[in-house]
C-alpha cells in the first residue's frame, strides 16, 4: 500500500504545528510520502524537510494537485490525501478512518460535509457565460444534462489516483478570478465542475465525509484562506 500526501504550499510557516506533524509522519512511515506542491517559493523549513516543487500559479489548489500528479510517478492504486497547508489536525486517526472508507467502497472522502448544488452546464449566466464554457475540451461531452451534485472542499480530499484519472482530472480555470463572481467565484467554479464529474462518474453513493459539519470534524479543521474562524477544539 502506498499513501501519497500532496500538500498545497501557500501559508507555510503560518501553521508550524502542522508542518512539524508532517515531518514526523514523513520520517516515521515507510508507506507514506509527502510532497509539497507550491504556488510560491516555500519556506526554508519546507525545503529542508520535504520533496517539493514550485509550479506556476494556475488553478488554485486544484491546479497544484493536478500539477503534482502530472509531475509525480505514482501507481494508480496509490491512496491520495490532497490537503491545504493550513489544516489543524486534531486526531491523525483520520488516515485509518479514510482507509476504512475506501475499503468499504467509497471513492471520494471529504472532511466536513460541503454544500451540494444543482448544476446545469448550459444555463446562461451573466455575460453570456455557461459552466460548460470553462470545461476542458476532452470533458465537455460529460456535461450533457442538469445534475444535482455533491461537492468536496479542496482543502481536504482522500481518494485513489485511479479515481482521479477516472474523472479525467481536475477542471482548471487559467484566467482572472475577478471574472467569475457571477457564477460563484473562481474557487467555487472549479469546485462545482469537479463535483459534477465525481457525482456523475463515481456516483453519489461513493462520496462521503468525515462529519456532517461544514469545514470541521473530530479529526481536523479546515482553515478558510488561512483563518481559523469557526475553529472548535
Tab-separated table of C-alpha atoms in Angstrom:
chain	number	residue	atom	x	y	z
A	1	UNK	CA	0.000	0.000	0.000
A	2	UNK	CA	1.281	3.442	-0.966
A	3	UNK	CA	-0.040	6.649	0.577
A	4	UNK	CA	0.792	9.962	-1.070
A	5	UNK	CA	0.132	13.288	0.631
A	6	UNK	CA	0.129	16.259	-1.711
A	7	UNK	CA	0.211	19.444	0.320
A	8	UNK	CA	-0.662	22.750	-1.311
A	9	UNK	CA	2.102	25.107	-0.246
A	10	UNK	CA	0.925	28.657	0.335
A	11	UNK	CA	0.758	29.556	4.029
A	12	UNK	CA	3.820	27.535	5.089
A	13	UNK	CA	5.167	28.630	8.486
A	14	UNK	CA	1.893	30.271	9.484
A	15	UNK	CA	0.927	26.769	10.685
A	16	UNK	CA	4.177	25.407	12.163
A	17	UNK	CA	2.490	22.672	14.213
A	18	UNK	CA	1.075	21.098	11.067
A	19	UNK	CA	4.490	21.181	9.396
A	20	UNK	CA	6.095	19.580	12.466
A	21	UNK	CA	3.480	16.833	12.438
A	22	UNK	CA	4.028	16.230	8.734
A	23	UNK	CA	7.784	15.956	9.312
A	24	UNK	CA	7.188	13.245	11.923
A	25	UNK	CA	4.792	11.389	9.626
A	26	UNK	CA	7.214	11.652	6.724
A	27	UNK	CA	10.112	10.319	8.788
A	28	UNK	CA	8.305	7.578	10.675
A	29	UNK	CA	6.307	5.820	7.936
A	30	UNK	CA	7.735	3.848	5.048
A	31	UNK	CA	4.420	3.725	3.186
A	32	UNK	CA	3.664	7.465	3.395
A	33	UNK	CA	5.287	10.046	1.143
A	34	UNK	CA	4.685	13.776	1.473
A	35	UNK	CA	5.142	16.148	-1.446
A	36	UNK	CA	4.608	19.909	-1.355
A	37	UNK	CA	3.091	21.401	-4.489
A	38	UNK	CA	3.826	25.099	-4.162
A	39	UNK	CA	2.454	28.109	-5.958
A	40	UNK	CA	5.086	30.361	-4.431
A	41	UNK	CA	8.563	29.841	-3.026
A	42	UNK	CA	8.333	27.678	0.131
A	43	UNK	CA	9.849	28.403	3.498
A	44	UNK	CA	13.246	27.022	4.468
A	45	UNK	CA	11.564	24.566	6.833
A	46	UNK	CA	9.635	23.033	3.960
A	47	UNK	CA	12.688	22.990	1.699
A	48	UNK	CA	14.820	21.262	4.320
A	49	UNK	CA	12.339	18.509	5.194
A	50	UNK	CA	10.271	17.613	2.143
A	51	UNK	CA	10.317	16.991	-1.558
A	52	UNK	CA	8.682	19.976	-3.222
A	53	UNK	CA	8.325	21.838	-6.467
A	54	UNK	CA	7.205	25.356	-7.299
A	55	UNK	CA	4.657	25.379	-10.127
A	56	UNK	CA	3.037	28.286	-12.000
A	57	UNK	CA	0.106	29.643	-10.011
A	58	UNK	CA	-2.676	28.158	-12.116
A	59	UNK	CA	-5.999	26.838	-10.878
A	60	UNK	CA	-5.635	27.470	-7.149
A	61	UNK	CA	-5.335	24.297	-5.044
A	62	UNK	CA	-6.816	22.034	-7.695
A	63	UNK	CA	-4.190	23.322	-10.064
A	64	UNK	CA	-1.500	22.475	-7.527
A	65	UNK	CA	-2.894	18.956	-7.116
A	66	UNK	CA	-3.051	18.366	-10.867
A	67	UNK	CA	0.432	19.761	-11.421
A	68	UNK	CA	1.836	17.476	-8.734
A	69	UNK	CA	0.036	14.415	-10.093
A	70	UNK	CA	1.363	15.141	-13.577
A	71	UNK	CA	4.867	15.560	-12.162
A	72	UNK	CA	4.997	12.588	-9.785
A	73	UNK	CA	5.306	8.988	-10.915
A	74	UNK	CA	2.811	7.121	-8.744
A	75	UNK	CA	0.826	3.902	-9.273
A	76	UNK	CA	-2.912	4.031	-9.959
A	77	UNK	CA	-3.745	2.345	-6.644
A	78	UNK	CA	-1.908	4.999	-4.628
A	79	UNK	CA	-4.076	6.438	-1.866
A	80	UNK	CA	-4.082	10.216	-2.108
A	81	UNK	CA	-4.536	12.780	0.620
A	82	UNK	CA	-4.879	16.148	-1.110
A	83	UNK	CA	-4.651	18.831	1.552
A	84	UNK	CA	-4.048	22.512	2.191
A	85	UNK	CA	-1.158	23.530	4.412
A	86	UNK	CA	-3.461	25.438	6.786
A	87	UNK	CA	-5.186	22.410	8.332
A	88	UNK	CA	-5.459	21.951	12.084
A	89	UNK	CA	-5.089	18.253	12.865
A	90	UNK	CA	-6.988	17.110	15.940
A	91	UNK	CA	-6.508	13.376	15.506
A	92	UNK	CA	-4.256	11.676	12.955
A	93	UNK	CA	-6.511	8.642	13.059
A	94	UNK	CA	-8.277	10.282	10.106
A	95	UNK	CA	-5.859	8.279	7.955
A	96	UNK	CA	-7.231	4.966	9.253
A	97	UNK	CA	-10.823	6.210	9.022
A	98	UNK	CA	-10.294	7.150	5.384
A	99	UNK	CA	-8.590	3.845	4.587
A	100	UNK	CA	-11.542	2.027	6.108
A	101	UNK	CA	-13.971	4.096	3.999
A	102	UNK	CA	-12.029	3.286	0.836
A	103	UNK	CA	-12.078	-0.398	1.758
A	104	UNK	CA	-15.866	-0.165	2.104
A	105	UNK	CA	-16.140	1.055	-1.463
A	106	UNK	CA	-16.182	4.840	-1.137
A	107	UNK	CA	-14.155	6.639	-3.786
A	108	UNK	CA	-14.035	10.243	-2.587
A	109	UNK	CA	-13.847	11.395	1.041
A	110	UNK	CA	-14.106	14.950	2.285
A	111	UNK	CA	-13.707	16.302	5.800
A	112	UNK	CA	-16.765	18.314	6.801
A	113	UNK	CA	-19.824	17.955	4.606
A	114	UNK	CA	-19.958	20.516	1.813
A	115	UNK	CA	-22.771	22.302	0.042
A	116	UNK	CA	-24.421	20.366	-2.802
A	117	UNK	CA	-25.658	22.237	-5.840
A	118	UNK	CA	-27.859	21.895	-8.877
A	119	UNK	CA	-25.650	22.454	-11.911
A	120	UNK	CA	-26.981	22.981	-15.407
A	121	UNK	CA	-23.914	23.044	-17.662
A	122	UNK	CA	-25.690	25.053	-20.370
A	123	UNK	CA	-27.517	27.588	-18.230
A	124	UNK	CA	-26.610	31.040	-19.486
A	125	UNK	CA	-25.219	33.216	-16.729
A	126	UNK	CA	-24.176	36.846	-16.615
A	127	UNK	CA	-22.080	37.977	-19.592
A	128	UNK	CA	-23.477	35.023	-21.594
A	129	UNK	CA	-21.128	32.542	-19.956
A	130	UNK	CA	-22.064	28.982	-19.057
A	131	UNK	CA	-20.429	26.426	-16.771
A	132	UNK	CA	-19.559	24.279	-19.769
A	133	UNK	CA	-17.586	27.176	-21.245
A	134	UNK	CA	-14.953	26.551	-18.560
A	135	UNK	CA	-14.736	22.771	-19.037
A	136	UNK	CA	-11.698	21.397	-20.864
A	137	UNK	CA	-12.492	20.099	-24.329
A	138	UNK	CA	-11.902	16.420	-23.562
A	139	UNK	CA	-14.527	16.548	-20.787
A	140	UNK	CA	-17.267	18.640	-22.394
A	141	UNK	CA	-19.182	15.528	-23.501
A	142	UNK	CA	-19.677	14.595	-19.827
A	143	UNK	CA	-21.552	17.822	-19.069
A	144	UNK	CA	-24.670	16.929	-21.008
A	145	UNK	CA	-27.529	17.353	-18.543
A	146	UNK	CA	-28.516	19.221	-15.347
A	147	UNK	CA	-27.341	17.306	-12.289
A	148	UNK	CA	-27.702	17.567	-8.522
A	149	UNK	CA	-24.060	17.407	-7.463
A	150	UNK	CA	-22.221	16.590	-4.278
A	151	UNK	CA	-19.087	18.665	-3.768
A	152	UNK	CA	-15.914	18.290	-1.718
A	153	UNK	CA	-13.861	21.205	-0.456
A	154	UNK	CA	-10.421	21.456	-1.983
A	155	UNK	CA	-8.716	21.753	1.380
A	156	UNK	CA	-9.101	18.035	2.149
A	157	UNK	CA	-9.792	15.163	-0.201
A	158	UNK	CA	-8.941	11.493	0.140
A	159	UNK	CA	-9.225	9.194	-2.860
A	160	UNK	CA	-7.161	6.901	-5.055
A	161	UNK	CA	-5.191	8.115	-8.023
A	162	UNK	CA	-7.159	5.827	-10.326
A	163	UNK	CA	-10.375	7.613	-9.353
A	164	UNK	CA	-8.852	10.997	-10.219
A	165	UNK	CA	-7.868	9.526	-13.578
A	166	UNK	CA	-11.352	8.032	-13.982
A	167	UNK	CA	-12.907	11.501	-13.783
A	168	UNK	CA	-10.192	12.845	-16.095
A	169	UNK	CA	-8.514	15.042	-13.524
A	170	UNK	CA	-9.448	18.484	-12.314
A	171	UNK	CA	-11.084	21.274	-14.277
A	172	UNK	CA	-8.718	24.236	-14.058
A	173	UNK	CA	-9.531	27.789	-14.990
A	174	UNK	CA	-6.474	29.781	-16.056
A	175	UNK	CA	-7.810	33.298	-16.083
A	176	UNK	CA	-8.566	36.312	-13.915
A	177	UNK	CA	-10.521	35.215	-10.807
A	178	UNK	CA	-12.441	38.515	-10.832
A	179	UNK	CA	-14.265	37.340	-13.962
A	180	UNK	CA	-16.181	34.588	-12.173
A	181	UNK	CA	-18.174	36.386	-9.481
A	182	UNK	CA	-21.393	35.852	-11.457
A	183	UNK	CA	-21.107	32.043	-11.246
A	184	UNK	CA	-19.957	31.703	-7.657
A	185	UNK	CA	-16.346	32.824	-7.719
A	186	UNK	CA	-13.159	31.329	-9.096
A	187	UNK	CA	-12.638	28.595	-6.490
A	188	UNK	CA	-16.309	27.688	-6.307
A	189	UNK	CA	-16.442	27.361	-10.095
A	190	UNK	CA	-13.713	24.719	-10.097
A	191	UNK	CA	-15.275	23.009	-7.086
A	192	UNK	CA	-18.644	22.847	-8.860
A	193	UNK	CA	-17.198	21.420	-12.073
A	194	UNK	CA	-15.266	18.751	-10.176
A	195	UNK	CA	-18.364	17.995	-8.108
A	196	UNK	CA	-20.315	17.396	-11.315
A	197	UNK	CA	-17.741	14.899	-12.535
A	198	UNK	CA	-17.343	12.927	-9.315
A	199	UNK	CA	-21.118	12.765	-8.856
A	200	UNK	CA	-21.757	11.630	-12.414
A	201	UNK	CA	-18.808	9.249	-12.845
A	202	UNK	CA	-18.074	7.946	-9.353
A	203	UNK	CA	-21.661	8.174	-8.065
A	204	UNK	CA	-23.322	9.922	-5.129
A	205	UNK	CA	-23.179	6.718	-3.117
A	206	UNK	CA	-19.374	6.672	-3.464
A	207	UNK	CA	-18.855	10.119	-1.929
A	208	UNK	CA	-18.718	10.568	1.834
A	209	UNK	CA	-17.465	12.892	4.569
A	210	UNK	CA	-15.802	12.559	7.968
A	211	UNK	CA	-18.557	14.647	9.551
A	212	UNK	CA	-21.838	16.426	8.878
A	213	UNK	CA	-20.339	19.738	9.994
A	214	UNK	CA	-19.111	22.148	7.338
A	215	UNK	CA	-15.313	22.642	7.388
A	216	UNK	CA	-14.858	20.659	10.611
A	217	UNK	CA	-14.740	17.129	12.017
A	218	UNK	CA	-13.428	15.396	15.132
A	219	UNK	CA	-10.230	14.766	13.157
A	220	UNK	CA	-9.338	18.068	11.514
A	221	UNK	CA	-10.387	21.647	10.904
A	222	UNK	CA	-10.075	23.314	7.524
A	223	UNK	CA	-8.998	26.916	7.862
A	224	UNK	CA	-10.641	29.210	5.330
A	225	UNK	CA	-7.966	31.111	3.415
A	226	UNK	CA	-5.610	30.807	6.347
A	227	UNK	CA	-8.051	31.968	9.037
A	228	UNK	CA	-9.335	29.925	11.967
A	229	UNK	CA	-12.794	31.484	12.059
A	230	UNK	CA	-15.210	28.839	13.330
A	231	UNK	CA	-12.456	26.780	14.975
A	232	UNK	CA	-13.633	24.407	17.696
A	233	UNK	CA	-11.348	22.182	19.733
